[in-house]
Amino acid sequence: MMKYESYVMKKSILFFSLITLSISMLSACGRRSASGSDGINPRDTVTVPEGYTGEDSIAYIENAVLKDHISMNDFLELAEVHELEDRLFLYNDSIATPRDKAAMRLADRFMRMHYVAISGDAESKLQWAMAVNAVLDTFRVEVPSLPIDSVLNEIKRVADKYSSDSQSEINFQCYIHSSIDYYRTIEAYRQWIQAVPSDIGPLAQEEYEAWHDLNSARFTLWDEVSYRQEWYSMKPMEIEGYRENLSSNRRAELEMERDIILNGKPYQQKGKTVTAKEWEQWIADSSVPEDYDELKKMGDTDRIPSDTLVADRVNTLKSTFSRWLKARQALAAALPKEQGDSYDFLTADIHSRMVGKFADIIPYENW
């Protein structure tokens, strides 16, 4: 990954704390904050069991007060509760400028909100994007000289400046990059749903929700079944690179859909339509670990996914793909014929790209 080759920096104490939090916060993902009465913060009513300290105690409190869907305000409250200003003393004050410190707080708020958003549903992701927008607006007030389109780059900059060149830190920096790219894709979807004509707005929303679930299913299959080199130190970096690639290409596809639906620009199919047999074969090929022969040779069968796990992930992939395809067919049917045909052609090319029969819009080597 060419863009990660410059990650040779000095310290990353904050980001190592975030790695720890990413694990402990998973149990709190995708739930909604309970409302306090009489101005009481519900977090203040939680009694933390003995033995829970630091990040574990924070995760325990959030797990106790978050329920179901999480709203934009819930994300913002979470960011405020966990802001790490008190931890800035861990940095070398001689090189931590006021802008650095503001960027550290921005990075912390963004990543902590993302940890909670990870397992949320499609609607929670839209709420997360709006919360991030509010945080970015606050940062622009704090650092007014920064161009609007450069705000998210501050997160990358501070990660670079206060990190070393160890593999674990590079892996996490890749996670930061993919998280930012994923936010940009969700935000692009949010703006797209608002931009389409009102009569097809619900159909665009349904396509987004179906894409969200399909995207999760594709990534989960790849992460848990087809790519299981658990001992490989660069695995997290490669996984996040794959996630970023999915996000970047979807944004580019959304721009094409904008041209088709809002600007009436025709689209001609560029690849061959994937047949049902080819789709099934791709799934079958993806259901065997890349390192299967190596694992068998080593006798390390515990690392080979069970038949039950594979069947579950495959069924989820098939069901989410079917829902996504139906959502796009419904949207195409609601458009004038020429636009509907163009939308269908783009759908076919997206499917071809999914199974590797069509080149990525954004080449991997150009990241």
CSV table of C-alpha atoms in Angstrom, one decimal:
chain,number,residue,atom,x,y,z
A,1,MET,CA,0.0,0.0,0.0
A,2,MET,CA,1.8,3.0,-1.2
A,3,LYS,CA,0.0,5.6,0.9
A,4,TYR,CA,1.0,3.8,4.1
A,5,GLU,CA,4.7,3.8,3.4
A,6,SER,CA,5.1,7.2,5.1
A,7,TYR,CA,3.9,6.0,8.4
A,8,VAL,CA,7.3,6.3,10.2
A,9,MET,CA,6.6,8.6,13.2
A,10,LYS,CA,7.4,9.1,16.9
A,11,LYS,CA,4.7,8.0,19.4
A,12,SER,CA,1.1,6.7,19.4
A,13,ILE,CA,0.1,6.4,23.0
A,14,LEU,CA,-3.4,7.7,22.3
A,15,PHE,CA,-4.0,5.4,19.4
A,16,PHE,CA,-2.8,2.3,21.4
A,17,SER,CA,-5.5,3.3,24.0
A,18,LEU,CA,-8.0,3.4,21.1
A,19,ILE,CA,-7.0,-0.1,20.0
A,20,THR,CA,-7.8,-1.4,23.5
A,21,LEU,CA,-11.0,0.5,23.5
A,22,SER,CA,-12.0,-0.9,20.1
A,23,ILE,CA,-12.1,-4.4,21.6
A,24,SER,CA,-13.8,-3.5,24.9
A,25,MET,CA,-16.4,-1.3,23.1
A,26,LEU,CA,-17.7,-4.0,20.7
A,27,SER,CA,-20.3,-5.2,23.2
A,28,ALA,CA,-21.7,-1.7,23.3
A,29,CYS,CA,-22.1,-1.3,19.5
A,30,GLY,CA,-25.4,-0.5,17.9
A,31,ARG,CA,-27.5,0.5,20.8
A,32,ARG,CA,-29.3,3.7,21.9
A,33,SER,CA,-28.8,5.9,24.9
A,34,ALA,CA,-31.5,5.8,27.6
A,35,SER,CA,-32.9,9.2,28.3
A,36,GLY,CA,-32.2,10.6,31.7
A,37,SER,CA,-35.0,12.3,33.8
A,38,ASP,CA,-34.6,15.6,35.5
A,39,GLY,CA,-31.4,16.3,33.7
A,40,ILE,CA,-29.6,13.3,35.2
A,41,ASN,CA,-27.0,11.7,33.0
A,42,PRO,CA,-28.0,8.0,32.9
A,43,ARG,CA,-24.3,7.1,32.9
A,44,ASP,CA,-24.1,8.5,36.4
A,45,THR,CA,-26.6,6.0,37.7
A,46,VAL,CA,-24.5,2.9,36.6
A,47,THR,CA,-22.6,1.1,39.3
A,48,VAL,CA,-19.4,-0.5,37.9
A,49,PRO,CA,-18.6,-3.9,39.4
A,50,GLU,CA,-15.3,-4.3,41.3
A,51,GLY,CA,-12.4,-5.2,39.0
A,52,TYR,CA,-13.5,-2.9,36.0
A,53,THR,CA,-11.0,-0.1,35.5
A,54,GLY,CA,-10.0,2.3,32.8
A,55,GLU,CA,-11.4,1.6,29.3
A,56,ASP,CA,-13.2,-1.5,30.6
A,57,SER,CA,-15.2,0.6,33.1
A,58,ILE,CA,-16.2,3.0,30.3
A,59,ALA,CA,-17.3,0.1,28.1
A,60,TYR,CA,-19.3,-1.3,30.9
A,61,ILE,CA,-21.2,2.0,31.5
A,62,GLU,CA,-22.0,2.4,27.8
A,63,ASN,CA,-23.2,-1.1,27.5
A,64,ALA,CA,-25.6,-0.5,30.4
A,65,VAL,CA,-27.1,2.7,29.0
A,66,LEU,CA,-27.2,2.2,25.3
A,67,LYS,CA,-30.3,0.4,23.8
A,68,ASP,CA,-31.4,-0.5,20.2
A,69,HIS,CA,-30.7,2.1,17.6
A,70,ILE,CA,-28.4,4.9,18.4
A,71,SER,CA,-29.2,8.5,17.5
A,72,MET,CA,-27.0,11.4,16.4
A,73,ASN,CA,-27.2,13.0,19.9
A,74,ASP,CA,-26.3,9.6,21.4
A,75,PHE,CA,-23.1,9.6,19.4
A,76,LEU,CA,-22.3,13.2,20.4
A,77,GLU,CA,-22.9,12.5,24.1
A,78,LEU,CA,-20.6,9.5,23.8
A,79,ALA,CA,-17.9,11.6,22.3
A,80,GLU,CA,-18.2,14.2,25.0
A,81,VAL,CA,-18.1,11.7,27.8
A,82,HIS,CA,-15.0,10.0,26.5
A,83,GLU,CA,-13.0,13.0,25.3
A,84,LEU,CA,-9.3,12.5,26.2
A,85,GLU,CA,-8.1,16.0,26.9
A,86,ASP,CA,-6.7,14.9,30.2
A,87,ARG,CA,-4.5,12.4,28.4
A,88,LEU,CA,-2.6,14.9,26.3
A,89,PHE,CA,0.1,15.1,29.0
A,90,LEU,CA,1.2,11.7,27.6
A,91,TYR,CA,2.5,13.5,24.6
A,92,ASN,CA,5.7,15.5,24.3
A,93,ASP,CA,4.4,19.1,24.9
A,94,SER,CA,7.4,20.5,23.1
A,95,ILE,CA,6.1,19.2,19.8
A,96,ALA,CA,2.3,19.1,20.6
A,97,THR,CA,1.1,22.4,19.3
A,98,PRO,CA,-2.4,23.8,20.0
A,99,ARG,CA,-3.4,22.6,16.6
A,100,ASP,CA,-2.0,19.1,17.3
A,101,LYS,CA,-4.0,18.9,20.5
A,102,ALA,CA,-7.2,20.0,18.8
A,103,ALA,CA,-6.5,17.4,16.1
A,104,MET,CA,-5.9,14.7,18.8
A,105,ARG,CA,-9.3,15.5,20.3
A,106,LEU,CA,-10.9,15.4,16.8
A,107,ALA,CA,-9.2,12.0,16.1
A,108,ASP,CA,-10.3,10.7,19.5
A,109,ARG,CA,-14.0,11.7,19.1
A,110,PHE,CA,-14.1,10.4,15.5
A,111,MET,CA,-12.7,7.0,16.4
A,112,ARG,CA,-14.7,6.5,19.6
A,113,MET,CA,-17.9,7.2,17.7
A,114,HIS,CA,-16.9,4.8,15.0
A,115,TYR,CA,-16.3,2.0,17.5
A,116,VAL,CA,-19.9,2.3,18.7
A,117,ALA,CA,-21.1,2.6,15.1
A,118,ILE,CA,-19.3,-0.5,13.8
A,119,SER,CA,-22.1,-3.0,14.6
A,120,GLY,CA,-25.0,-0.6,14.2
A,121,ASP,CA,-27.7,-1.0,11.5
A,122,ALA,CA,-28.0,1.1,8.4
A,123,GLU,CA,-30.0,3.9,10.1
A,124,SER,CA,-27.5,4.1,12.9
A,125,LYS,CA,-24.7,4.7,10.4
A,126,LEU,CA,-26.6,7.7,8.9
A,127,GLN,CA,-27.0,9.1,12.4
A,128,TRP,CA,-23.2,8.5,13.0
A,129,ALA,CA,-22.4,10.4,9.8
A,130,MET,CA,-24.5,13.4,11.0
A,131,ALA,CA,-22.7,13.3,14.4
A,132,VAL,CA,-19.3,13.3,12.6
A,133,ASN,CA,-20.4,16.3,10.6
A,134,ALA,CA,-21.3,18.2,13.8
A,135,VAL,CA,-17.9,17.3,15.3
A,136,LEU,CA,-16.1,18.5,12.1
A,137,ASP,CA,-18.0,21.8,12.3
A,138,THR,CA,-16.9,22.2,15.9
A,139,PHE,CA,-13.3,21.6,14.8
A,140,ARG,CA,-13.5,24.2,12.0
A,141,VAL,CA,-14.3,26.8,14.7
A,142,GLU,CA,-11.4,25.6,16.8
A,143,VAL,CA,-9.0,25.7,13.8
A,144,PRO,CA,-10.5,28.3,11.5
A,145,SER,CA,-7.5,28.5,9.2
A,146,LEU,CA,-8.0,25.0,8.0
A,147,PRO,CA,-9.7,24.5,4.6
A,148,ILE,CA,-13.1,22.8,4.9
A,149,ASP,CA,-12.0,19.8,2.7
A,150,SER,CA,-8.9,19.2,4.7
A,151,VAL,CA,-10.5,18.6,8.2
A,152,LEU,CA,-10.5,14.8,8.0
A,153,ASN,CA,-6.9,14.9,6.9
A,154,GLU,CA,-6.0,16.3,10.3
A,155,ILE,CA,-6.9,12.9,11.8
A,156,LYS,CA,-4.4,11.2,9.5
A,157,ARG,CA,-1.8,13.9,10.2
A,158,VAL,CA,-1.9,13.5,13.9
A,159,ALA,CA,-1.8,9.8,13.6
A,160,ASP,CA,1.3,10.1,11.5
A,161,LYS,CA,3.0,12.6,13.7
A,162,TYR,CA,2.6,10.7,17.0
A,163,SER,CA,3.0,7.1,15.8
A,164,SER,CA,6.0,4.9,15.2
A,165,ASP,CA,6.8,2.5,12.4
A,166,SER,CA,5.8,-0.8,14.3
A,167,GLN,CA,3.6,-3.1,12.4
A,168,SER,CA,0.8,-2.9,15.0
A,169,GLU,CA,0.7,0.9,14.7
A,170,ILE,CA,0.7,0.8,10.9
A,171,ASN,CA,-2.2,-1.7,11.1
A,172,PHE,CA,-4.1,0.7,13.2
A,173,GLN,CA,-3.3,3.7,11.0
A,174,CYS,CA,-4.8,1.7,8.2
A,175,TYR,CA,-7.9,1.2,10.3
A,176,ILE,CA,-8.1,5.0,10.8
A,177,HIS,CA,-7.9,5.5,7.0
A,178,SER,CA,-10.6,2.9,6.3
A,179,SER,CA,-12.8,4.4,9.0
A,180,ILE,CA,-12.5,7.8,7.4
A,181,ASP,CA,-13.2,6.4,4.0
A,182,TYR,CA,-16.2,4.5,5.3
A,183,TYR,CA,-17.6,7.7,6.9
A,184,ARG,CA,-17.2,9.5,3.5
A,185,THR,CA,-19.2,6.7,1.8
A,186,ILE,CA,-22.0,6.8,4.4
A,187,GLU,CA,-22.2,10.6,4.1
A,188,ALA,CA,-22.3,10.3,0.3
A,189,TYR,CA,-25.2,7.9,0.7
A,190,ARG,CA,-27.0,10.3,3.1
A,191,GLN,CA,-26.6,13.2,0.7
A,192,TRP,CA,-27.7,11.0,-2.2
A,193,ILE,CA,-30.9,9.9,-0.4
A,194,GLN,CA,-31.7,13.6,0.2
A,195,ALA,CA,-30.9,14.6,-3.4
A,196,VAL,CA,-33.1,12.1,-5.3
A,197,PRO,CA,-36.7,13.1,-6.3
A,198,SER,CA,-39.1,12.6,-3.4
A,199,ASP,CA,-41.1,9.9,-5.2
A,200,ILE,CA,-38.1,7.6,-5.4
A,201,GLY,CA,-36.6,8.7,-2.0
A,202,PRO,CA,-37.9,5.6,-0.2
A,203,LEU,CA,-36.5,3.3,-2.9
A,204,ALA,CA,-33.1,5.0,-2.6
A,205,GLN,CA,-33.3,4.5,1.2
A,206,GLU,CA,-34.1,0.8,0.7
A,207,GLU,CA,-31.2,0.4,-1.7
A,208,TYR,CA,-28.9,2.0,0.8
A,209,GLU,CA,-30.1,-0.3,3.6
A,210,ALA,CA,-29.7,-3.4,1.3
A,211,TRP,CA,-26.2,-2.3,0.2
A,212,HIS,CA,-25.2,-1.8,3.9
A,213,ASP,CA,-26.2,-5.3,4.8
A,214,LEU,CA,-24.6,-6.8,1.6
A,215,ASN,CA,-21.4,-4.8,2.2
A,216,SER,CA,-21.2,-6.2,5.7
A,217,ALA,CA,-21.9,-9.7,4.5
A,218,ARG,CA,-19.2,-9.5,1.8
A,219,PHE,CA,-16.6,-8.2,4.2
A,220,THR,CA,-17.5,-10.8,6.9
A,221,LEU,CA,-17.2,-13.7,4.5
A,222,TRP,CA,-13.8,-12.5,3.4
A,223,ASP,CA,-12.6,-11.8,6.9
A,224,GLU,CA,-13.9,-14.9,8.6
A,225,VAL,CA,-13.8,-17.5,5.9
A,226,SER,CA,-11.8,-16.8,2.8
A,227,TYR,CA,-8.9,-14.9,4.5
A,228,ARG,CA,-7.9,-16.4,7.8
A,229,GLN,CA,-4.1,-16.0,8.2
A,230,GLU,CA,-4.4,-15.3,11.9
A,231,TRP,CA,-0.7,-15.5,12.5
A,232,TYR,CA,0.1,-12.9,9.8
A,233,SER,CA,1.1,-9.6,11.3
A,234,MET,CA,0.0,-7.6,8.3
A,235,LYS,CA,-3.5,-9.1,8.2
A,236,PRO,CA,-5.2,-6.1,9.8
A,237,MET,CA,-3.6,-3.8,7.3
A,238,GLU,CA,-4.7,-5.9,4.4
A,239,ILE,CA,-8.2,-6.3,5.8
A,240,GLU,CA,-8.6,-2.5,6.3
A,241,GLY,CA,-7.2,-2.0,2.8
A,242,TYR,CA,-9.9,-4.2,1.4
A,243,ARG,CA,-12.6,-2.4,3.4
A,244,GLU,CA,-11.3,1.0,2.1
A,245,ASN,CA,-11.4,-0.3,-1.4
A,246,LEU,CA,-15.1,-1.4,-1.1
A,247,SER,CA,-15.9,2.1,0.3
A,248,SER,CA,-14.0,4.1,-2.4
A,249,ASN,CA,-15.5,2.1,-5.2
A,250,ARG,CA,-19.1,2.5,-3.9
A,251,ARG,CA,-18.7,6.3,-3.7
A,252,ALA,CA,-17.5,6.3,-7.3
A,253,GLU,CA,-20.5,4.2,-8.3
A,254,LEU,CA,-22.8,6.6,-6.4
A,255,GLU,CA,-21.5,9.5,-8.6
A,256,MET,CA,-22.4,7.5,-11.7
A,257,GLU,CA,-25.9,6.9,-10.3
A,258,ARG,CA,-26.2,10.6,-9.6
A,259,ASP,CA,-25.3,11.3,-13.3
A,260,ILE,CA,-27.9,8.8,-14.4
A,261,ILE,CA,-30.8,9.8,-12.2
A,262,LEU,CA,-30.3,13.5,-11.6
A,263,ASN,CA,-28.4,14.5,-14.8
A,264,GLY,CA,-29.9,12.0,-17.3
A,265,LYS,CA,-26.5,10.8,-18.4
A,266,PRO,CA,-26.7,7.4,-20.2
A,267,TYR,CA,-24.5,4.6,-19.0
A,268,GLN,CA,-23.4,1.7,-21.2
A,269,GLN,CA,-22.6,-1.7,-19.6
A,270,LYS,CA,-18.8,-2.3,-19.8
A,271,GLY,CA,-18.5,-5.9,-18.6
A,272,LYS,CA,-20.3,-9.1,-19.2
A,273,THR,CA,-23.3,-9.9,-17.0
A,274,VAL,CA,-22.4,-12.4,-14.3
A,275,THR,CA,-24.4,-15.6,-14.8
A,276,ALA,CA,-26.0,-17.5,-11.9
A,277,LYS,CA,-23.5,-20.3,-12.3
A,278,GLU,CA,-20.5,-17.8,-12.2
A,279,TRP,CA,-22.0,-16.2,-9.1
A,280,GLU,CA,-22.4,-19.5,-7.3
A,281,GLN,CA,-18.8,-20.5,-8.3
A,282,TRP,CA,-17.4,-17.3,-6.9
A,283,ILE,CA,-19.2,-17.9,-3.6
A,284,ALA,CA,-17.9,-21.5,-3.5
A,285,ASP,CA,-14.3,-20.3,-4.2
A,286,SER,CA,-14.6,-17.6,-1.5
A,287,SER,CA,-15.8,-20.2,1.0
A,288,VAL,CA,-12.4,-21.9,1.2
A,289,PRO,CA,-9.6,-20.2,3.2
A,290,GLU,CA,-6.8,-18.8,1.0
A,291,ASP,CA,-4.3,-20.6,3.2
A,292,TYR,CA,-6.4,-23.9,3.4
A,293,ASP,CA,-3.6,-26.1,2.0
A,294,GLU,CA,-1.0,-24.5,4.3
A,295,LEU,CA,-3.3,-25.1,7.3
A,296,LYS,CA,-3.9,-28.7,6.4
A,297,LYS,CA,-0.1,-29.2,5.9
A,298,MET,CA,0.6,-27.7,9.4
A,299,GLY,CA,-2.2,-29.9,10.9
A,300,ASP,CA,-3.7,-26.7,12.3
A,301,THR,CA,-7.3,-27.6,11.5
A,302,ASP,CA,-8.6,-25.4,14.4
A,303,ARG,CA,-7.9,-22.4,12.1
A,304,ILE,CA,-10.1,-23.8,9.3
A,305,PRO,CA,-13.6,-22.3,9.6
A,306,SER,CA,-16.3,-24.9,10.5
A,307,ASP,CA,-18.9,-26.0,8.0
A,308,THR,CA,-21.5,-24.4,10.2
A,309,LEU,CA,-19.8,-21.0,10.1
A,310,VAL,CA,-19.2,-21.2,6.3
A,311,ALA,CA,-22.8,-22.1,5.7
A,312,ASP,CA,-24.1,-19.3,7.8
A,313,ARG,CA,-21.9,-16.7,6.2
A,314,VAL,CA,-22.7,-18.0,2.7
A,315,ASN,CA,-26.5,-17.9,3.4
A,316,THR,CA,-26.2,-14.3,4.7
A,317,LEU,CA,-24.3,-13.3,1.6
A,318,LYS,CA,-26.9,-14.8,-0.7
A,319,SER,CA,-29.9,-13.4,1.1
A,320,THR,CA,-28.4,-9.9,1.3
A,321,PHE,CA,-27.4,-10.0,-2.3
A,322,SER,CA,-31.0,-11.0,-3.3
A,323,ARG,CA,-32.4,-8.1,-1.3
A,324,TRP,CA,-29.9,-5.6,-2.8
A,325,LEU,CA,-30.7,-6.8,-6.3
A,326,LYS,CA,-34.5,-6.5,-5.8
A,327,ALA,CA,-34.0,-3.0,-4.3
A,328,ARG,CA,-32.1,-1.8,-7.4
A,329,GLN,CA,-34.6,-3.5,-9.7
A,330,ALA,CA,-37.4,-1.6,-8.0
A,331,LEU,CA,-35.6,1.7,-8.3
A,332,ALA,CA,-34.8,1.1,-12.0
A,333,ALA,CA,-38.5,0.3,-12.6
A,334,ALA,CA,-39.5,3.6,-11.1
A,335,LEU,CA,-37.3,5.6,-13.5
A,336,PRO,CA,-38.0,6.6,-17.1
A,337,LYS,CA,-37.0,3.7,-19.4
A,338,GLU,CA,-33.7,5.1,-20.6
A,339,GLN,CA,-32.6,6.0,-17.1
A,340,GLY,CA,-33.8,2.6,-15.8
A,341,ASP,CA,-31.9,0.8,-18.4
A,342,SER,CA,-28.7,2.7,-17.6
A,343,TYR,CA,-29.2,2.0,-13.9
A,344,ASP,CA,-29.6,-1.7,-14.7
A,345,PHE,CA,-26.4,-1.7,-16.8
A,346,LEU,CA,-24.5,-0.1,-13.9
A,347,THR,CA,-26.0,-2.8,-11.5
A,348,ALA,CA,-24.6,-5.5,-13.8
A,349,ASP,CA,-21.1,-3.9,-13.8
A,350,ILE,CA,-21.2,-3.5,-10.0
A,351,HIS,CA,-22.0,-7.2,-9.7
A,352,SER,CA,-19.1,-8.0,-12.1
A,353,ARG,CA,-16.8,-6.0,-9.9
A,354,MET,CA,-17.9,-7.9,-6.8
A,355,VAL,CA,-16.7,-11.2,-8.2
A,356,GLY,CA,-13.5,-9.8,-9.7
A,357,LYS,CA,-14.6,-10.0,-13.3
A,358,PHE,CA,-14.4,-6.2,-13.8
A,359,ALA,CA,-11.6,-3.9,-12.8
A,360,ASP,CA,-12.1,-1.6,-9.7
A,361,ILE,CA,-13.1,1.9,-10.5
A,362,ILE,CA,-10.4,3.1,-8.1
A,363,PRO,CA,-7.2,1.0,-8.8
A,364,TYR,CA,-5.7,-0.5,-5.7
A,365,GLU,CA,-2.2,0.8,-6.5
A,366,ASN,CA,-3.5,4.4,-6.8
A,367,TRP,CA,-4.7,4.6,-3.2
